[in-house]
Amino acid sequence: MGLTLFRRLCLLGTVIALCVVVLGAWVRLGDAGLGCPDWPGCYGHLTVGQAVENADAANAAFPERPLEAEKALKEMIHRYLASALGLLIIAIAVVAWMNRRDPAQPLRLPGFLLLLVVFQGLLGMWTVTLLLKPAIVSAHLAGGLATLSLLWWLSLRVDRTTRPSGERRLRTWAAVGLVVLAIQILLGGWTSSNYAALACPDFPTCQNSFWPDMDFKDAFVLWRGLGIDYEGGVLDHPARVAIHYTHRLWGVVTAIVLGLVAWRAVRTGRSRAVRMAGTAVAAVLVTQWVLGPVMVLATLPLELATAHNGVAAVLLLSMVALLRFLWPPPRAL
């Protein structure tokens, strides 16, 4: 019963974490990341309603960023949901500890997950207080997706206790594919946080060229000092083009690698779960490849841009599931 409850809580956490990731993208892409310029409250209040009721005082406290109720509400909904996820992860860690005598009960991963969500809270605070610094925003995205992936990993049940020798090579390919995908997602976060999504408004060319004018030197500077407001971006156009085009080029690499992984999983997987995970990877990969160009050609509508982030998260979940089914642990993690 204890292990069943643990897995159900992890599955619930996966659903909530996915919502938090998608909602975070919606907030970021809707330019509402600084909808509440302080943390953890909003203009010194716990709710947006209270801030609106005291709008004059709120605007006087933050004259450089007047209250916009719609943006503030988006940001606070994201914070409330992220807080609920944090409380659930505490409950997951408690259940894991209470069930520690079960040899199948994971202990180290729930403990690490608890530390990760605490760090995520700090990154959330720094995202606001450091004025949307791209390195912090990208790290916050990475932490959110890591939280999502760990919850999904812990929720999946693997019945096998052996590792078929015929799947060793596939397991290696899946691990490589997961790393390649992680890099692509980070590049996507860097593109978004530097407001470079529309630097290339055409497809498959960029600025009507297959090798446009780009400034790679300035594009990937991780730290530019404190006190800079990054809302709207601070990079010149060639640097933004370099970021966007790098994301596109690595997207081709990602598609090739994940396509091969999915094909091998469907063709050589020894279990139904592995073959189904491979099929899921292929289906979500095709969806993402259709969505990306359509989003660019439609000049980045909020709905499509948010969906692009959400599908990336689902693709990550598909890859995590594939690797999980290929890598049944000999003992609890």
CSV table of C-alpha atoms in Angstrom, one decimal:
chain,number,residue,atom,x,y,z
A,1,MET,CA,0.0,0.0,0.0
A,2,GLY,CA,2.8,2.4,0.9
A,3,LEU,CA,4.6,2.0,-2.4
A,4,THR,CA,1.3,2.2,-4.3
A,5,LEU,CA,0.5,5.5,-2.6
A,6,PHE,CA,4.0,6.7,-3.3
A,7,ARG,CA,3.7,6.1,-7.0
A,8,ARG,CA,0.2,7.7,-7.2
A,9,LEU,CA,1.5,10.8,-5.5
A,10,CYS,CA,4.4,10.9,-7.9
A,11,LEU,CA,2.0,10.5,-10.9
A,12,LEU,CA,-0.1,13.4,-9.5
A,13,GLY,CA,3.1,15.4,-9.1
A,14,THR,CA,4.0,14.7,-12.7
A,15,VAL,CA,0.7,16.1,-13.9
A,16,ILE,CA,1.0,19.2,-11.7
A,17,ALA,CA,4.7,19.7,-12.7
A,18,LEU,CA,3.7,19.5,-16.4
A,19,CYS,CA,1.1,22.2,-15.7
A,20,VAL,CA,3.6,24.3,-13.9
A,21,VAL,CA,6.1,24.0,-16.8
A,22,VAL,CA,3.4,24.9,-19.4
A,23,LEU,CA,2.0,27.7,-17.3
A,24,GLY,CA,5.6,29.1,-16.8
A,25,ALA,CA,6.0,29.2,-20.5
A,26,TRP,CA,2.7,31.0,-20.9
A,27,VAL,CA,3.8,33.6,-18.3
A,28,ARG,CA,7.2,34.0,-19.8
A,29,LEU,CA,6.0,34.3,-23.4
A,30,GLY,CA,3.2,36.6,-22.4
A,31,ASP,CA,5.8,39.0,-21.0
A,32,ALA,CA,4.3,38.5,-17.5
A,33,GLY,CA,7.5,37.3,-15.8
A,34,LEU,CA,7.7,40.5,-13.9
A,35,GLY,CA,4.0,40.9,-13.5
A,36,CYS,CA,4.7,41.0,-9.8
A,37,PRO,CA,8.1,42.7,-9.3
A,38,ASP,CA,8.6,41.4,-5.8
A,39,TRP,CA,8.7,38.0,-4.2
A,40,PRO,CA,6.9,36.0,-2.8
A,41,GLY,CA,4.0,38.4,-2.8
A,42,CYS,CA,2.7,40.7,-5.4
A,43,TYR,CA,3.3,44.5,-4.9
A,44,GLY,CA,3.6,43.7,-1.2
A,45,HIS,CA,0.4,41.7,-1.0
A,46,LEU,CA,-0.5,38.0,-1.0
A,47,THR,CA,-3.1,38.2,-3.8
A,48,VAL,CA,-3.5,40.2,-6.9
A,49,GLY,CA,-6.9,41.4,-5.7
A,50,GLN,CA,-5.3,43.0,-2.7
A,51,ALA,CA,-2.8,44.7,-4.9
A,52,VAL,CA,-5.5,46.0,-7.2
A,53,GLU,CA,-7.4,47.4,-4.2
A,54,ASN,CA,-4.3,49.3,-3.2
A,55,ALA,CA,-3.1,50.2,-6.7
A,56,ASP,CA,-2.0,53.7,-5.8
A,57,ALA,CA,0.3,52.4,-3.0
A,58,ALA,CA,1.5,49.6,-5.2
A,59,ASN,CA,2.4,51.9,-8.1
A,60,ALA,CA,4.1,54.3,-5.6
A,61,ALA,CA,6.2,51.4,-4.3
A,62,PHE,CA,7.3,50.3,-7.8
A,63,PRO,CA,7.1,53.4,-10.0
A,64,GLU,CA,9.3,51.8,-12.6
A,65,ARG,CA,6.8,48.9,-13.1
A,66,PRO,CA,3.1,50.0,-12.7
A,67,LEU,CA,0.6,47.4,-11.8
A,68,GLU,CA,-1.0,45.5,-14.7
A,69,ALA,CA,-3.6,43.2,-13.1
A,70,GLU,CA,-3.7,40.7,-16.0
A,71,LYS,CA,0.0,40.1,-16.0
A,72,ALA,CA,0.1,40.0,-12.2
A,73,LEU,CA,-2.6,37.4,-12.1
A,74,LYS,CA,-0.8,35.2,-14.6
A,75,GLU,CA,2.4,35.3,-12.5
A,76,MET,CA,0.6,34.6,-9.2
A,77,ILE,CA,-1.3,31.6,-10.6
A,78,HIS,CA,2.0,30.2,-11.6
A,79,ARG,CA,3.5,30.8,-8.1
A,80,TYR,CA,0.4,29.3,-6.4
A,81,LEU,CA,0.6,26.1,-8.5
A,82,ALA,CA,4.4,25.8,-8.0
A,83,SER,CA,3.9,26.1,-4.3
A,84,ALA,CA,1.3,23.4,-4.3
A,85,LEU,CA,3.8,21.2,-6.2
A,86,GLY,CA,6.4,21.9,-3.6
A,87,LEU,CA,4.0,20.8,-0.8
A,88,LEU,CA,3.2,17.6,-2.7
A,89,ILE,CA,6.9,16.8,-3.1
A,90,ILE,CA,7.4,17.2,0.7
A,91,ALA,CA,4.5,14.7,1.1
A,92,ILE,CA,6.2,12.3,-1.3
A,93,ALA,CA,9.5,12.5,0.6
A,94,VAL,CA,7.6,11.8,3.9
A,95,VAL,CA,5.8,8.8,2.4
A,96,ALA,CA,9.1,7.5,1.0
A,97,TRP,CA,10.7,7.8,4.5
A,98,MET,CA,7.8,6.1,6.2
A,99,ASN,CA,7.9,3.3,3.8
A,100,ARG,CA,11.7,3.0,4.0
A,101,ARG,CA,11.7,-0.6,5.2
A,102,ASP,CA,10.2,-1.8,1.9
A,103,PRO,CA,13.3,-2.8,-0.2
A,104,ALA,CA,11.5,-1.6,-3.4
A,105,GLN,CA,11.0,1.9,-2.0
A,106,PRO,CA,13.2,4.5,-3.6
A,107,LEU,CA,14.8,6.8,-1.0
A,108,ARG,CA,17.7,8.7,-2.6
A,109,LEU,CA,15.7,10.1,-5.5
A,110,PRO,CA,12.8,11.5,-3.4
A,111,GLY,CA,15.4,13.1,-1.1
A,112,PHE,CA,17.2,14.7,-4.1
A,113,LEU,CA,13.8,15.8,-5.5
A,114,LEU,CA,13.1,17.6,-2.2
A,115,LEU,CA,16.4,19.5,-2.4
A,116,LEU,CA,15.8,20.3,-6.1
A,117,VAL,CA,12.4,21.8,-5.4
A,118,VAL,CA,13.9,24.0,-2.7
A,119,PHE,CA,16.5,25.2,-5.1
A,120,GLN,CA,13.7,25.8,-7.7
A,121,GLY,CA,12.0,28.1,-5.2
A,122,LEU,CA,15.3,30.1,-4.9
A,123,LEU,CA,15.6,30.2,-8.7
A,124,GLY,CA,12.0,31.5,-8.9
A,125,MET,CA,12.8,34.3,-6.5
A,126,TRP,CA,16.1,35.2,-8.4
A,127,THR,CA,14.2,35.2,-11.7
A,128,VAL,CA,12.2,38.1,-10.3
A,129,THR,CA,14.7,39.9,-8.2
A,130,LEU,CA,17.5,39.7,-10.9
A,131,LEU,CA,15.1,41.0,-13.5
A,132,LEU,CA,14.7,38.0,-15.8
A,133,LYS,CA,18.4,37.4,-16.2
A,134,PRO,CA,18.6,34.7,-19.0
A,135,ALA,CA,21.0,32.4,-17.2
A,136,ILE,CA,18.6,32.3,-14.2
A,137,VAL,CA,15.5,31.9,-16.3
A,138,SER,CA,17.1,29.1,-18.3
A,139,ALA,CA,18.3,27.4,-15.1
A,140,HIS,CA,14.7,27.7,-13.6
A,141,LEU,CA,13.4,26.0,-16.8
A,142,ALA,CA,16.0,23.3,-16.5
A,143,GLY,CA,15.1,22.7,-12.8
A,144,GLY,CA,11.4,22.6,-13.6
A,145,LEU,CA,11.9,20.0,-16.3
A,146,ALA,CA,14.3,18.0,-14.1
A,147,THR,CA,11.6,18.0,-11.4
A,148,LEU,CA,9.0,16.8,-13.9
A,149,SER,CA,11.3,14.1,-15.2
A,150,LEU,CA,12.2,12.7,-11.7
A,151,LEU,CA,8.5,12.6,-10.7
A,152,TRP,CA,7.7,10.7,-13.9
A,153,TRP,CA,10.6,8.3,-13.4
A,154,LEU,CA,9.5,7.6,-9.9
A,155,SER,CA,5.9,7.1,-10.9
A,156,LEU,CA,6.7,4.5,-13.6
A,157,ARG,CA,6.5,0.8,-12.5
A,158,VAL,CA,9.0,-1.6,-14.1
A,159,ASP,CA,8.2,-5.2,-13.5
A,160,ARG,CA,11.4,-6.7,-15.0
A,161,THR,CA,14.4,-7.3,-12.7
A,162,THR,CA,16.9,-8.2,-15.4
A,163,ARG,CA,18.4,-6.2,-18.2
A,164,PRO,CA,18.2,-8.1,-21.6
A,165,SER,CA,21.7,-8.0,-23.2
A,166,GLY,CA,20.1,-7.3,-26.5
A,167,GLU,CA,18.9,-3.9,-25.3
A,168,ARG,CA,22.2,-2.6,-24.0
A,169,ARG,CA,23.0,-0.7,-27.2
A,170,LEU,CA,19.5,0.7,-27.3
A,171,ARG,CA,19.8,1.8,-23.8
A,172,THR,CA,23.0,3.7,-24.7
A,173,TRP,CA,21.3,5.3,-27.6
A,174,ALA,CA,18.4,6.4,-25.4
A,175,ALA,CA,20.7,8.0,-22.9
A,176,VAL,CA,22.5,9.9,-25.7
A,177,GLY,CA,19.2,10.9,-27.1
A,178,LEU,CA,18.1,12.3,-23.7
A,179,VAL,CA,21.2,14.4,-23.4
A,180,VAL,CA,20.8,15.7,-27.0
A,181,LEU,CA,17.2,16.6,-26.2
A,182,ALA,CA,18.2,18.3,-22.9
A,183,ILE,CA,20.6,20.5,-24.8
A,184,GLN,CA,17.9,21.4,-27.4
A,185,ILE,CA,15.5,22.3,-24.6
A,186,LEU,CA,18.1,24.5,-22.9
A,187,LEU,CA,18.8,26.2,-26.3
A,188,GLY,CA,15.0,26.8,-26.5
A,189,GLY,CA,15.0,28.4,-23.1
A,190,TRP,CA,18.0,30.6,-24.0
A,191,THR,CA,16.2,31.6,-27.2
A,192,SER,CA,13.0,32.6,-25.3
A,193,SER,CA,14.8,34.3,-22.3
A,194,ASN,CA,16.8,36.4,-24.8
A,195,TYR,CA,13.7,37.3,-26.8
A,196,ALA,CA,15.2,35.8,-29.9
A,197,ALA,CA,12.2,33.7,-31.0
A,198,LEU,CA,11.3,36.1,-33.9
A,199,ALA,CA,14.9,36.8,-34.9
A,200,CYS,CA,14.3,34.5,-37.9
A,201,PRO,CA,10.8,35.2,-39.2
A,202,ASP,CA,11.1,32.9,-42.2
A,203,PHE,CA,11.6,29.2,-42.6
A,204,PRO,CA,13.7,27.2,-43.5
A,205,THR,CA,15.9,30.2,-44.2
A,206,CYS,CA,16.7,32.9,-41.7
A,207,GLN,CA,16.6,36.5,-42.8
A,208,ASN,CA,16.3,35.0,-46.4
A,209,SER,CA,19.6,33.2,-46.0
A,210,PHE,CA,20.9,29.8,-45.0
A,211,TRP,CA,23.8,31.5,-43.2
A,212,PRO,CA,22.6,34.9,-42.0
A,213,ASP,CA,24.7,37.6,-40.3
A,214,MET,CA,25.3,36.3,-36.7
A,215,ASP,CA,27.2,37.3,-33.6
A,216,PHE,CA,28.0,34.1,-31.7
A,217,LYS,CA,30.5,35.9,-29.4
A,218,ASP,CA,27.8,38.0,-27.8
A,219,ALA,CA,25.0,35.5,-28.1
A,220,PHE,CA,26.1,33.1,-25.4
A,221,VAL,CA,27.5,35.3,-22.7
A,222,LEU,CA,26.0,33.8,-19.5
A,223,TRP,CA,26.6,36.6,-17.1
A,224,ARG,CA,26.4,40.3,-17.8
A,225,GLY,CA,26.4,41.7,-14.2
A,226,LEU,CA,23.7,42.8,-11.9
A,227,GLY,CA,21.1,45.5,-12.1
A,228,ILE,CA,20.2,45.0,-15.8
A,229,ASP,CA,16.5,44.7,-16.7
A,230,TYR,CA,16.3,41.9,-19.3
A,231,GLU,CA,12.6,42.3,-20.1
A,232,GLY,CA,12.4,42.7,-23.9
A,233,GLY,CA,16.0,41.6,-24.2
A,234,VAL,CA,19.3,43.5,-24.4
A,235,LEU,CA,21.1,41.8,-27.3
A,236,ASP,CA,21.6,43.3,-30.7
A,237,HIS,CA,19.9,41.6,-33.6
A,238,PRO,CA,22.9,39.5,-35.0
A,239,ALA,CA,23.3,38.0,-31.5
A,240,ARG,CA,19.6,37.1,-31.4
A,241,VAL,CA,19.8,35.6,-34.8
A,242,ALA,CA,22.8,33.5,-33.7
A,243,ILE,CA,20.8,32.1,-30.7
A,244,HIS,CA,17.7,31.3,-32.8
A,245,TYR,CA,19.7,29.7,-35.6
A,246,THR,CA,21.7,27.6,-33.2
A,247,HIS,CA,18.4,26.3,-31.8
A,248,ARG,CA,17.2,25.4,-35.3
A,249,LEU,CA,20.4,23.7,-36.3
A,250,TRP,CA,20.6,21.6,-33.1
A,251,GLY,CA,16.9,20.8,-33.6
A,252,VAL,CA,18.0,19.0,-36.8
A,253,VAL,CA,20.5,17.0,-34.8
A,254,THR,CA,17.9,16.3,-32.2
A,255,ALA,CA,15.4,15.1,-34.8
A,256,ILE,CA,17.9,12.7,-36.4
A,257,VAL,CA,19.1,11.3,-33.1
A,258,LEU,CA,15.7,10.9,-31.5
A,259,GLY,CA,14.3,9.5,-34.8
A,260,LEU,CA,16.9,6.8,-34.8
A,261,VAL,CA,16.3,6.0,-31.1
A,262,ALA,CA,12.5,5.7,-31.7
A,263,TRP,CA,13.1,3.5,-34.8
A,264,ARG,CA,15.5,1.2,-32.9
A,265,ALA,CA,13.1,1.0,-29.9
A,266,VAL,CA,10.2,0.0,-32.1
A,267,ARG,CA,12.2,-2.5,-34.1
A,268,THR,CA,14.4,-4.1,-31.4
A,269,GLY,CA,12.6,-3.4,-28.1
A,270,ARG,CA,12.2,-6.7,-26.2
A,271,SER,CA,9.1,-5.5,-24.2
A,272,ARG,CA,5.8,-3.9,-25.2
A,273,ALA,CA,6.5,-1.0,-22.9
A,274,VAL,CA,9.8,-0.2,-24.7
A,275,ARG,CA,8.1,-0.4,-28.1
A,276,MET,CA,5.2,1.8,-27.0
A,277,ALA,CA,7.6,4.4,-25.6
A,278,GLY,CA,9.5,4.4,-28.9
A,279,THR,CA,6.3,5.0,-30.8
A,280,ALA,CA,5.4,7.8,-28.4
A,281,VAL,CA,8.8,9.5,-29.0
A,282,ALA,CA,8.3,9.3,-32.8
A,283,ALA,CA,4.8,10.7,-32.6
A,284,VAL,CA,5.6,13.6,-30.3
A,285,LEU,CA,8.8,14.3,-32.3
A,286,VAL,CA,6.8,14.7,-35.6
A,287,THR,CA,4.3,16.9,-33.8
A,288,GLN,CA,7.1,19.2,-32.6
A,289,TRP,CA,8.7,19.4,-36.0
A,290,VAL,CA,5.4,20.5,-37.5
A,291,LEU,CA,4.6,22.9,-34.7
A,292,GLY,CA,8.0,24.7,-34.7
A,293,PRO,CA,7.9,26.1,-38.3
A,294,VAL,CA,4.2,26.8,-38.1
A,295,MET,CA,4.8,28.9,-35.0
A,296,VAL,CA,7.6,30.9,-36.7
A,297,LEU,CA,5.6,31.5,-39.9
A,298,ALA,CA,2.6,32.6,-37.8
A,299,THR,CA,4.9,35.2,-36.0
A,300,LEU,CA,4.8,33.5,-32.6
A,301,PRO,CA,1.2,33.5,-31.4
A,302,LEU,CA,1.1,32.9,-27.7
A,303,GLU,CA,-1.0,29.8,-28.0
A,304,LEU,CA,1.4,28.1,-30.4
A,305,ALA,CA,4.5,29.2,-28.6
A,306,THR,CA,3.1,27.8,-25.3
A,307,ALA,CA,2.2,24.6,-27.1
A,308,HIS,CA,5.7,24.3,-28.5
A,309,ASN,CA,7.0,24.4,-24.9
A,310,GLY,CA,4.4,21.9,-23.7
A,311,VAL,CA,5.1,19.4,-26.5
A,312,ALA,CA,8.9,19.7,-25.7
A,313,ALA,CA,8.0,18.7,-22.1
A,314,VAL,CA,6.0,15.7,-23.4
A,315,LEU,CA,8.8,14.7,-25.7
A,316,LEU,CA,11.1,14.7,-22.7
A,317,LEU,CA,8.6,12.6,-20.7
A,318,SER,CA,8.5,10.1,-23.6
A,319,MET,CA,12.3,9.8,-23.6
A,320,VAL,CA,12.4,9.4,-19.8
A,321,ALA,CA,9.9,6.6,-20.1
A,322,LEU,CA,11.9,4.9,-22.8
A,323,LEU,CA,15.0,5.0,-20.7
A,324,ARG,CA,13.2,3.9,-17.6
A,325,PHE,CA,11.8,0.8,-19.3
A,326,LEU,CA,15.2,0.0,-20.7
A,327,TRP,CA,16.9,0.5,-17.3
A,328,PRO,CA,15.1,-1.4,-14.6
A,329,PRO,CA,17.1,-1.0,-11.4
A,330,PRO,CA,18.4,-4.0,-9.6
A,331,ARG,CA,17.7,-2.3,-6.3
A,332,ALA,CA,15.7,0.7,-5.1
A,333,LEU,CA,17.0,4.1,-5.9
